[in-house]
mmCIF file of C-alpha atoms and ligand atoms in Angstrom:
data_model
loop_
_atom_site.group_PDB
_atom_site.id
_atom_site.type_symbol
_atom_site.label_atom_id
_atom_site.label_comp_id
_atom_site.label_asym_id
_atom_site.label_seq_id
_atom_site.Cartn_x
_atom_site.Cartn_y
_atom_site.Cartn_z
ATOM 1 C CA MET B 28 42.917 -28.576 69.928
ATOM 2 C CA VAL B 29 41.621 -32.046 68.589
ATOM 3 C CA LEU B 30 40.541 -30.377 65.448
ATOM 4 C CA CYS B 31 43.746 -28.627 64.599
ATOM 5 C CA ALA B 32 45.768 -31.908 65.458
ATOM 6 C CA VAL B 33 43.277 -33.808 63.489
ATOM 7 C CA ARG B 34 43.501 -31.314 60.484
ATOM 8 C CA ARG B 35 47.546 -31.250 60.608
ATOM 9 C CA HIS B 36 47.643 -34.801 60.382
ATOM 10 C CA LEU B 37 45.540 -34.533 57.120
ATOM 11 C CA LEU B 38 47.105 -31.252 55.730
ATOM 12 C CA LYS B 39 50.606 -32.752 56.019
ATOM 13 C CA SER B 40 49.962 -36.093 54.594
ATOM 14 C CA SER B 41 47.971 -34.637 51.528
ATOM 15 C CA SER B 42 50.564 -32.363 50.822
ATOM 16 C CA SER B 43 52.992 -35.400 50.021
ATOM 17 C CA SER B 44 51.176 -38.222 48.238
ATOM 18 C CA SER B 45 53.284 -40.414 50.054
ATOM 19 C CA CYS B 46 51.731 -42.567 52.730
ATOM 20 C CA GLY B 47 55.155 -42.107 55.014
ATOM 21 C CA ALA B 48 54.227 -38.489 55.436
ATOM 22 C CA TRP B 49 51.120 -39.303 57.187
ATOM 23 C CA ALA B 50 52.924 -42.195 59.294
ATOM 24 C CA ARG B 51 55.517 -39.500 60.444
ATOM 25 C CA LEU B 52 53.140 -36.889 61.591
ATOM 26 C CA LEU B 53 51.348 -39.825 63.200
ATOM 27 C CA GLN B 54 54.454 -41.129 65.072
ATOM 28 C CA ARG B 55 55.363 -37.896 66.102
ATOM 29 C CA GLY B 56 53.025 -38.527 69.367
ATOM 30 C CA CYS B 57 49.697 -38.241 70.213
ATOM 31 C CA VAL B 58 46.400 -37.885 69.069
ATOM 32 C CA TYR B 59 45.064 -35.253 71.539
ATOM 33 C CA SER B 60 47.571 -32.856 72.871
ATOM 34 C CA SER B 61 51.434 -33.098 74.668
ATOM 35 C CA VAL B 62 49.553 -32.653 78.255
ATOM 36 C CA HIS B 63 47.786 -36.266 77.747
ATOM 37 C CA CYS B 64 51.254 -37.494 76.236
ATOM 38 C CA SER B 65 53.606 -36.766 78.868
ATOM 39 C CA ASP B 66 53.144 -39.836 80.980
ATOM 40 C CA GLN B 67 53.436 -42.004 78.353
ATOM 41 C CA GLY B 68 56.850 -43.422 78.523
ATOM 42 C CA GLU B 69 56.320 -43.803 82.474
ATOM 43 C CA ILE B 70 53.270 -45.750 81.897
ATOM 44 C CA ARG B 71 55.002 -47.441 79.037
ATOM 45 C CA GLU B 72 57.389 -48.567 81.908
ATOM 46 C CA LYS B 73 54.692 -50.007 84.406
ATOM 47 C CA LEU B 74 52.821 -52.113 81.414
ATOM 48 C CA GLN B 75 55.966 -53.926 80.551
ATOM 49 C CA ALA B 76 55.951 -54.834 84.274
ATOM 50 C CA PHE B 77 53.052 -57.201 83.366
ATOM 51 C CA PRO B 78 54.361 -59.319 80.597
ATOM 52 C CA GLY B 79 51.942 -62.358 78.864
ATOM 53 C CA GLY B 80 51.125 -62.693 75.505
ATOM 54 C CA SER B 81 51.675 -60.587 72.333
ATOM 55 C CA VAL B 82 50.339 -58.943 69.714
ATOM 56 C CA ASP B 83 51.896 -60.106 66.339
ATOM 57 C CA LEU B 84 51.906 -58.207 63.055
ATOM 58 C CA LEU B 85 52.340 -59.993 59.505
ATOM 59 C CA LYS B 86 52.798 -57.676 56.370
ATOM 60 C CA GLN B 87 51.847 -59.292 53.460
ATOM 61 C CA GLU B 88 52.970 -58.005 49.290
ATOM 62 C CA SER B 89 48.770 -57.716 48.848
ATOM 63 C CA GLY B 90 49.031 -54.658 51.418
ATOM 64 C CA ILE B 91 46.875 -56.280 53.152
ATOM 65 C CA ALA B 92 48.340 -57.193 57.221
ATOM 66 C CA VAL B 93 46.996 -59.258 59.724
ATOM 67 C CA LEU B 94 47.272 -58.175 63.850
ATOM 68 C CA THR B 95 47.010 -61.257 65.501
ATOM 69 C CA ILE B 96 46.182 -60.606 69.634
ATOM 70 C CA ASN B 97 47.894 -64.002 70.648
ATOM 71 C CA TYR B 98 47.125 -64.940 74.360
ATOM 72 C CA PRO B 99 45.119 -67.542 74.416
ATOM 73 C CA SER B 100 45.642 -69.299 78.059
ATOM 74 C CA ARG B 101 44.123 -65.868 79.205
ATOM 75 C CA MET B 102 41.139 -65.742 75.987
ATOM 76 C CA ASN B 103 43.164 -63.121 73.988
ATOM 77 C CA ALA B 104 42.583 -60.513 76.776
ATOM 78 C CA PHE B 105 45.447 -57.787 77.057
ATOM 79 C CA SER B 106 48.618 -57.576 79.517
ATOM 80 C CA GLY B 107 50.360 -54.309 79.821
ATOM 81 C CA SER B 108 53.096 -55.512 77.654
ATOM 82 C CA MET B 109 50.669 -56.722 74.806
ATOM 83 C CA MET B 110 49.275 -52.885 75.426
ATOM 84 C CA VAL B 111 53.095 -51.992 74.449
ATOM 85 C CA ASP B 112 53.071 -54.316 71.280
ATOM 86 C CA LEU B 113 49.912 -53.325 70.027
ATOM 87 C CA GLU B 114 51.222 -49.316 70.312
ATOM 88 C CA GLU B 115 54.720 -50.563 68.556
ATOM 89 C CA ARG B 116 52.505 -52.445 65.859
ATOM 90 C CA VAL B 117 50.531 -49.517 65.116
ATOM 91 C CA SER B 118 53.412 -47.231 64.485
ATOM 92 C CA GLN B 119 55.207 -50.016 62.294
ATOM 93 C CA LEU B 120 51.580 -50.066 60.277
ATOM 94 C CA GLU B 121 52.157 -46.044 60.341
ATOM 95 C CA SER B 122 55.343 -46.037 58.078
ATOM 96 C CA TRP B 123 53.756 -49.242 55.806
ATOM 97 C CA ILE B 124 54.192 -46.779 52.527
ATOM 98 C CA ASP B 125 51.964 -49.682 50.469
ATOM 99 C CA CYS B 126 49.603 -50.449 53.301
ATOM 100 C CA LYS B 127 45.902 -50.877 52.335
ATOM 101 C CA GLY B 128 44.338 -53.324 54.490
ATOM 102 C CA LEU B 129 44.422 -54.660 57.719
ATOM 103 C CA ILE B 130 42.626 -57.744 59.580
ATOM 104 C CA VAL B 131 42.681 -57.374 63.100
ATOM 105 C CA GLN B 132 42.098 -61.372 64.995
ATOM 106 C CA GLY B 133 42.550 -63.198 68.010
ATOM 107 C CA ALA B 134 44.480 -66.451 68.061
ATOM 108 C CA SER B 135 43.141 -69.879 68.515
ATOM 109 C CA GLY B 136 39.421 -69.195 67.846
ATOM 110 C CA THR B 137 38.542 -66.272 70.183
ATOM 111 C CA PHE B 138 39.121 -62.270 69.454
ATOM 112 C CA CYS B 139 39.675 -60.827 73.373
ATOM 113 C CA SER B 140 38.739 -60.876 76.646
ATOM 114 C CA GLY B 141 39.615 -57.536 77.429
ATOM 115 C CA SER B 142 42.287 -55.954 79.547
ATOM 116 C CA ASP B 143 43.915 -59.086 81.672
ATOM 117 C CA LEU B 144 42.199 -59.026 85.173
ATOM 118 C CA ASN B 145 45.272 -59.580 86.929
ATOM 119 C CA ALA B 146 47.226 -56.360 85.396
ATOM 120 C CA VAL B 147 44.068 -54.875 86.338
ATOM 121 C CA ARG B 148 43.841 -55.602 89.674
ATOM 122 C CA ALA B 149 47.910 -54.820 90.283
ATOM 123 C CA ILE B 150 47.406 -50.897 88.898
ATOM 124 C CA SER B 151 44.005 -50.445 89.972
ATOM 125 C CA ASN B 152 44.597 -47.432 91.846
ATOM 126 C CA PRO B 153 43.146 -43.947 89.801
ATOM 127 C CA GLN B 154 46.910 -42.505 88.656
ATOM 128 C CA ASP B 155 47.749 -45.523 87.181
ATOM 129 C CA GLY B 156 44.593 -46.461 85.645
ATOM 130 C CA MET B 157 44.026 -43.054 83.906
ATOM 131 C CA LYS B 158 47.386 -43.443 82.371
ATOM 132 C CA MET B 159 46.614 -46.562 81.044
ATOM 133 C CA CYS B 160 43.174 -45.885 80.013
ATOM 134 C CA MET B 161 44.817 -43.034 77.521
ATOM 135 C CA PHE B 162 47.860 -45.181 76.431
ATOM 136 C CA MET B 163 45.197 -47.677 74.875
ATOM 137 C CA GLN B 164 42.820 -44.559 73.785
ATOM 138 C CA ASN B 165 45.761 -43.165 71.952
ATOM 139 C CA ALA B 166 47.128 -46.434 70.527
ATOM 140 C CA LEU B 167 43.543 -47.019 68.970
ATOM 141 C CA THR B 168 42.626 -43.636 67.754
ATOM 142 C CA ARG B 169 45.842 -44.140 65.488
ATOM 143 C CA LEU B 170 44.667 -47.787 64.327
ATOM 144 C CA LEU B 171 41.591 -46.361 63.560
ATOM 145 C CA ARG B 172 43.236 -43.479 61.801
ATOM 146 C CA LEU B 173 45.590 -45.459 60.055
ATOM 147 C CA PRO B 174 45.398 -44.578 55.984
ATOM 148 C CA LEU B 175 44.089 -47.793 55.557
ATOM 149 C CA ILE B 176 41.160 -49.706 55.414
ATOM 150 C CA SER B 177 40.529 -52.835 58.665
ATOM 151 C CA VAL B 178 38.144 -54.990 59.526
ATOM 152 C CA ALA B 179 38.002 -56.500 62.825
ATOM 153 C CA LEU B 180 37.916 -60.284 62.055
ATOM 154 C CA VAL B 181 35.771 -61.504 65.514
ATOM 155 C CA GLU B 182 35.106 -65.049 66.255
ATOM 156 C CA GLY B 183 34.486 -66.303 69.692
ATOM 157 C CA ARG B 184 34.086 -63.213 72.018
ATOM 158 C CA ALA B 185 34.831 -59.846 72.498
ATOM 159 C CA LEU B 186 34.197 -58.884 75.546
ATOM 160 C CA GLY B 187 35.267 -55.543 77.405
ATOM 161 C CA GLY B 188 38.215 -53.697 75.750
ATOM 162 C CA GLY B 189 38.527 -56.736 72.971
ATOM 163 C CA ALA B 190 34.612 -55.080 72.521
ATOM 164 C CA GLU B 191 36.172 -51.680 72.293
ATOM 165 C CA LEU B 192 39.068 -52.613 69.922
ATOM 166 C CA THR B 193 36.805 -53.774 67.451
ATOM 167 C CA THR B 194 35.250 -50.242 66.898
ATOM 168 C CA ALA B 195 38.302 -49.018 66.578
ATOM 169 C CA CYS B 196 38.366 -50.771 62.672
ATOM 170 C CA ASP B 197 36.783 -49.784 59.734
ATOM 171 C CA PHE B 198 34.536 -52.723 59.961
ATOM 172 C CA ARG B 199 33.976 -55.914 61.740
ATOM 173 C CA LEU B 200 33.217 -59.071 60.538
ATOM 174 C CA MET B 201 31.133 -61.214 62.869
ATOM 175 C CA ALA B 202 31.772 -65.347 62.662
ATOM 176 C CA SER B 203 28.984 -67.637 63.640
ATOM 177 C CA GLY B 204 28.461 -67.829 67.125
ATOM 178 C CA SER B 205 30.375 -64.786 68.087
ATOM 179 C CA VAL B 206 30.021 -62.410 70.694
ATOM 180 C CA ILE B 207 30.873 -58.587 71.190
ATOM 181 C CA GLN B 208 29.573 -57.600 74.615
ATOM 182 C CA PHE B 209 30.442 -54.088 76.543
ATOM 183 C CA VAL B 210 30.551 -56.277 79.641
ATOM 184 C CA HIS B 211 32.084 -52.886 81.659
ATOM 185 C CA LYS B 212 28.816 -52.071 83.610
ATOM 186 C CA HIS B 213 29.172 -55.563 85.523
ATOM 187 C CA MET B 214 32.697 -55.041 86.068
ATOM 188 C CA GLY B 215 31.651 -51.545 87.264
ATOM 189 C CA LEU B 216 33.239 -49.747 84.786
ATOM 190 C CA VAL B 217 32.221 -47.445 81.294
ATOM 191 C CA PRO B 218 34.431 -48.152 78.334
ATOM 192 C CA GLY B 219 37.703 -45.931 78.551
ATOM 193 C CA TRP B 220 40.037 -46.982 75.484
ATOM 194 C CA GLY B 221 38.037 -44.764 73.090
ATOM 195 C CA GLY B 222 35.299 -47.331 72.500
ATOM 196 C CA ALA B 223 32.177 -45.488 73.696
ATOM 197 C CA ALA B 224 33.165 -42.723 71.611
ATOM 198 C CA ARG B 225 33.251 -44.755 68.404
ATOM 199 C CA LEU B 226 30.386 -46.390 69.365
ATOM 200 C CA VAL B 227 27.729 -43.982 69.263
ATOM 201 C CA ARG B 228 29.369 -42.859 65.867
ATOM 202 C CA ILE B 229 28.828 -46.865 64.731
ATOM 203 C CA VAL B 230 25.323 -47.817 65.693
ATOM 204 C CA GLY B 231 23.613 -44.331 67.658
ATOM 205 C CA SER B 232 23.274 -43.204 71.115
ATOM 206 C CA GLN B 233 19.911 -45.201 71.604
ATOM 207 C CA ASN B 234 21.961 -48.201 70.553
ATOM 208 C CA ALA B 235 25.013 -47.554 72.370
ATOM 209 C CA LEU B 236 23.021 -46.666 75.023
ATOM 210 C CA LYS B 237 21.442 -50.257 75.329
ATOM 211 C CA LEU B 238 24.441 -51.892 74.378
ATOM 212 C CA LEU B 239 26.460 -50.317 77.359
ATOM 213 C CA GLY B 240 23.451 -49.907 80.279
ATOM 214 C CA GLY B 241 22.322 -53.724 79.517
ATOM 215 C CA ALA B 242 25.668 -54.856 78.368
ATOM 216 C CA VAL B 243 24.014 -56.322 75.940
ATOM 217 C CA LYS B 244 25.492 -59.993 74.465
ATOM 218 C CA VAL B 245 25.971 -59.116 70.432
ATOM 219 C CA ASP B 246 25.347 -61.763 68.269
ATOM 220 C CA PRO B 247 25.909 -61.700 64.421
ATOM 221 C CA GLU B 248 22.100 -61.540 63.924
ATOM 222 C CA LEU B 249 21.913 -58.547 66.491
ATOM 223 C CA GLY B 250 25.194 -56.866 65.012
ATOM 224 C CA LEU B 251 24.077 -56.619 61.426
ATOM 225 C CA GLN B 252 20.545 -55.302 62.371
ATOM 226 C CA ILE B 253 21.767 -52.536 64.467
ATOM 227 C CA GLY B 254 25.173 -51.934 62.226
ATOM 228 C CA LEU B 255 27.732 -52.887 64.320
ATOM 229 C CA ALA B 256 28.900 -56.305 62.410
ATOM 230 C CA ASP B 257 29.520 -55.385 58.601
ATOM 231 C CA GLY B 258 29.064 -59.189 57.813
ATOM 232 C CA VAL B 259 28.902 -62.709 58.900
ATOM 233 C CA LEU B 260 30.430 -65.271 57.729
ATOM 234 C CA GLU B 261 30.410 -69.261 58.306
ATOM 235 C CA VAL B 262 32.780 -70.481 60.097
ATOM 236 C CA PRO B 263 34.671 -73.126 58.695
ATOM 237 C CA GLN B 264 34.687 -77.240 59.394
ATOM 238 C CA ALA B 265 37.702 -78.480 60.962
ATOM 239 C CA GLU B 266 38.117 -80.212 57.529
ATOM 240 C CA GLU B 267 38.357 -76.743 55.538
ATOM 241 C CA GLY B 268 41.424 -75.657 57.236
ATOM 242 C CA ALA B 269 41.944 -73.056 60.005
ATOM 243 C CA GLY B 270 42.438 -70.325 57.890
ATOM 244 C CA THR B 271 39.962 -70.557 56.082
ATOM 245 C CA LEU B 272 37.913 -67.873 58.160
ATOM 246 C CA LEU B 273 41.026 -65.323 57.799
ATOM 247 C CA GLN B 274 41.029 -65.853 54.076
ATOM 248 C CA ARG B 275 37.126 -65.222 53.870
ATOM 249 C CA ALA B 276 37.793 -62.328 55.753
ATOM 250 C CA GLU B 277 40.505 -61.573 53.065
ATOM 251 C CA ASN B 278 38.544 -61.808 50.440
ATOM 252 C CA TRP B 279 35.852 -59.789 51.857
ATOM 253 C CA LEU B 280 38.250 -57.013 52.563
ATOM 254 C CA SER B 281 39.343 -57.238 48.885
ATOM 255 C CA HIS B 282 36.448 -55.453 47.659
ATOM 256 C CA TYR B 283 37.200 -52.172 49.582
ATOM 257 C CA THR B 284 40.990 -52.312 48.955
ATOM 258 C CA ASN B 285 41.482 -53.856 45.190
ATOM 259 C CA GLY B 286 42.905 -50.961 43.460
ATOM 260 C CA ALA B 287 46.209 -49.003 43.420
ATOM 261 C CA ALA B 288 47.404 -47.930 47.311
ATOM 262 C CA PRO B 289 47.842 -44.365 47.003
ATOM 263 C CA VAL B 290 43.874 -44.530 45.963
ATOM 264 C CA VAL B 291 42.661 -47.186 48.607
ATOM 265 C CA GLN B 292 44.717 -44.740 51.088
ATOM 266 C CA ALA B 293 43.140 -41.600 49.815
ATOM 267 C CA VAL B 294 39.335 -43.217 50.264
ATOM 268 C CA LYS B 295 40.410 -43.605 53.699
ATOM 269 C CA LYS B 296 41.539 -40.264 54.189
ATOM 270 C CA VAL B 297 38.698 -38.402 52.709
ATOM 271 C CA VAL B 298 36.046 -40.064 54.812
ATOM 272 C CA LEU B 299 38.078 -40.016 57.592
ATOM 273 C CA SER B 300 38.301 -36.097 57.705
ATOM 274 C CA GLY B 301 35.044 -36.336 57.018
ATOM 275 C CA ARG B 302 34.642 -38.119 59.944
ATOM 276 C CA GLU B 303 36.649 -35.985 62.502
ATOM 277 C CA LEU B 304 36.426 -32.659 60.928
ATOM 278 C CA PRO B 305 33.829 -30.234 60.806
ATOM 279 C CA LEU B 306 32.810 -30.005 57.366
ATOM 280 C CA SER B 307 34.462 -26.453 55.895
ATOM 281 C CA GLU B 308 37.860 -28.013 57.244
ATOM 282 C CA ALA B 309 36.659 -32.125 55.710
ATOM 283 C CA LEU B 310 35.477 -30.077 52.191
ATOM 284 C CA ARG B 311 39.170 -28.274 52.058
ATOM 285 C CA THR B 312 41.310 -31.231 53.115
ATOM 286 C CA GLU B 313 39.400 -33.525 50.771
ATOM 287 C CA LYS B 314 40.326 -30.904 47.609
ATOM 288 C CA ASP B 315 43.913 -31.357 49.016
ATOM 289 C CA ILE B 316 43.604 -35.111 49.067
ATOM 290 C CA PHE B 317 41.698 -35.443 45.885
ATOM 291 C CA GLY B 318 45.315 -33.575 44.184
ATOM 292 C CA THR B 319 47.250 -36.437 45.456
ATOM 293 C CA VAL B 320 45.466 -38.933 43.597
ATOM 294 C CA TRP B 321 44.279 -36.510 40.227
ATOM 295 C CA GLY B 322 46.558 -37.329 37.279
ATOM 296 C CA GLY B 323 48.239 -40.115 39.246
ATOM 297 C CA PRO B 324 49.294 -43.452 37.750
ATOM 298 C CA ALA B 325 46.061 -45.044 38.538
ATOM 299 C CA ASN B 326 43.822 -42.329 37.494
ATOM 300 C CA LEU B 327 45.756 -41.900 34.241
ATOM 301 C CA GLN B 328 45.478 -45.653 33.250
ATOM 302 C CA ALA B 329 41.916 -45.473 34.055
ATOM 303 C CA LEU B 330 41.567 -42.540 31.658
ATOM 304 C CA ALA B 331 43.563 -44.534 28.831
ATOM 305 C CA SER B 332 41.399 -47.303 29.178
ATOM 306 C CA LYS B 333 38.153 -45.697 28.753
ATOM 307 C CA SER B 334 36.197 -47.649 31.276
ATOM 308 C CA LYS B 335 32.171 -48.221 31.448
ATOM 309 C CA HIS B 336 31.053 -48.416 34.655
ATOM 310 C CA ARG B 337 28.344 -50.510 33.982
HETATM 311 C C1 1VU O 20 38.697 -52.390 79.490
HETATM 312 C C2 1VU O 20 37.859 -52.867 80.674
HETATM 313 C C3 1VU O 20 38.002 -54.348 80.636
HETATM 314 O O1 1VU O 20 38.305 -55.111 79.451
HETATM 315 S S1 1VU O 20 37.979 -55.388 82.075
HETATM 316 C C4 1VU O 20 37.947 -57.247 81.585
HETATM 317 C C5 1VU O 20 36.963 -57.697 80.416
HETATM 318 N N1 1VU O 20 36.762 -59.148 80.180
HETATM 319 C C6 1VU O 20 36.351 -59.742 81.531
HETATM 320 O O2 1VU O 20 35.863 -59.730 82.333
HETATM 321 C C7 1VU O 20 36.466 -61.518 80.700
HETATM 322 C C8 1VU O 20 36.734 -62.152 82.385
HETATM 323 N N2 1VU O 20 36.708 -63.802 81.450
HETATM 324 C C9 1VU O 20 35.480 -63.954 81.074
HETATM 325 O O3 1VU O 20 34.532 -63.801 81.667
HETATM 326 C C10 1VU O 20 35.673 -65.640 80.661
HETATM 327 O O4 1VU O 20 36.803 -66.096 81.122
HETATM 328 C C11 1VU O 20 35.585 -66.065 79.637
HETATM 329 C C12 1VU O 20 36.232 -65.096 78.515
HETATM 330 C C13 1VU O 20 34.353 -65.832 78.887
HETATM 331 C C14 1VU O 20 36.127 -67.589 78.967
HETATM 332 O O5 1VU O 20 35.136 -68.190 79.748
HETATM 333 P P1 1VU O 20 35.023 -69.938 79.431
HETATM 334 O O6 1VU O 20 35.344 -70.162 78.354
HETATM 335 O O7 1VU O 20 34.877 -70.575 80.752
HETATM 336 O O8 1VU O 20 37.270 -69.956 79.731
HETATM 337 P P2 1VU O 20 37.605 -69.245 81.026
HETATM 338 O O9 1VU O 20 37.298 -68.532 82.003
HETATM 339 O O10 1VU O 20 38.256 -70.814 82.004
HETATM 340 O O11 1VU O 20 39.146 -68.639 81.043
HETATM 341 C C15 1VU O 20 40.073 -69.337 80.501
HETATM 342 C C16 1VU O 20 41.392 -68.766 81.345
HETATM 343 O O12 1VU O 20 41.424 -67.189 80.448
HETATM 344 C C17 1VU O 20 41.618 -66.648 81.552
HETATM 345 N N3 1VU O 20 40.888 -64.817 81.186
HETATM 346 C C18 1VU O 20 39.940 -64.969 80.631
HETATM 347 N N4 1VU O 20 39.554 -63.871 80.121
HETATM 348 C C19 1VU O 20 40.632 -62.834 81.172
HETATM 349 C C20 1VU O 20 40.694 -61.683 81.375
HETATM 350 N N5 1VU O 20 40.273 -60.967 80.890
HETATM 351 N N6 1VU O 20 42.076 -61.388 82.399
HETATM 352 C C21 1VU O 20 42.822 -62.452 82.936
HETATM 353 N N7 1VU O 20 42.727 -63.989 82.423
HETATM 354 C C22 1VU O 20 41.310 -64.367 82.021
HETATM 355 C C23 1VU O 20 40.799 -67.074 82.908
HETATM 356 O O13 1VU O 20 40.909 -66.911 83.920
HETATM 357 C C24 1VU O 20 41.180 -68.551 82.334
HETATM 358 O O14 1VU O 20 42.004 -68.715 83.291
HETATM 359 P P3 1VU O 20 42.712 -70.135 84.273
HETATM 360 O O15 1VU O 20 42.869 -71.227 83.155
HETATM 361 O O16 1VU O 20 41.798 -70.213 85.297
HETATM 362 O O17 1VU O 20 43.968 -69.576 84.969
#
């Protein structure tokens, strides 16, 4: 059922060169099945009862958006309303036709300290916990499947659900002094927002077992060593200005997002299909996505310019 859903997303989107078709399909609902999604409205209402902070989206003309987890007084922990915010921002990104890239960051020098423990305490009964878990799994799976190239810019701490959020991006950039830590075991938990499944795919099962079993603090050096981090950025000196780290992340990301939006989106889609579909279906989907860029404006322009790849 999961595979069918993924293939439907990819095939439908590849039959149209627009990002909108892809977006509409994803917006239609859930990443798994209607069973998991039947309670979305109910849990959304419950989550809204735990307000505080916000998740802010800035879409830029460059095609790069910035998503900011913003609740500094709680180290950017996710309140209930922020979980709903996140899902809404993902919907907005799904319908952004010119999207190419996304930077996910935390406000005020730290990434995200997971779920808001005050909200967690209040909804600690198993039924609501499961619904919240599925709500966040759904939102983060859709985030990772966006037809753009995303990077988590980790400054300060990414703890618990914050660490899981980093794995819902294509890349992770760690600022000097930052830490990613799956603290779930210390909380008597395991990841439930899809973070374990994604972590295994990023660092392999041996490393994932070590990180989860030992609640290991991953600093930039270890992050690079095991492949959790894709790059390390020096935190700028105060006199260099507050926006500089973000600018550095934008520069880093631009290596992958330079070029025409349909081509960047197609790159993400072929990689996504390779990652999520069995080989025969991935090959068919790749062919269909190829068809959306073959003979397109960027392809014709490249052919006309007789470019050499030296
Ligand atoms: C999905 C599963 C999950 O995510 S479970 C949640 C996992 N996260 C955690 O357990 C984080 C718990 N918090 C901490 O370990 C520390 O607060 C960290 C983040 C290391 C920061 O320490 P420190 O720099 O000393 O600041 P502090 O403790 O004084 O925190 C500042 C204020 O922020 C709050 N805060 C922090 N994290 C959360 C959280 N997850 N939920 C709710 N509130 C949080 C602290 O309580 C503190 O608030 P206050 O100033 O005492 O009112």
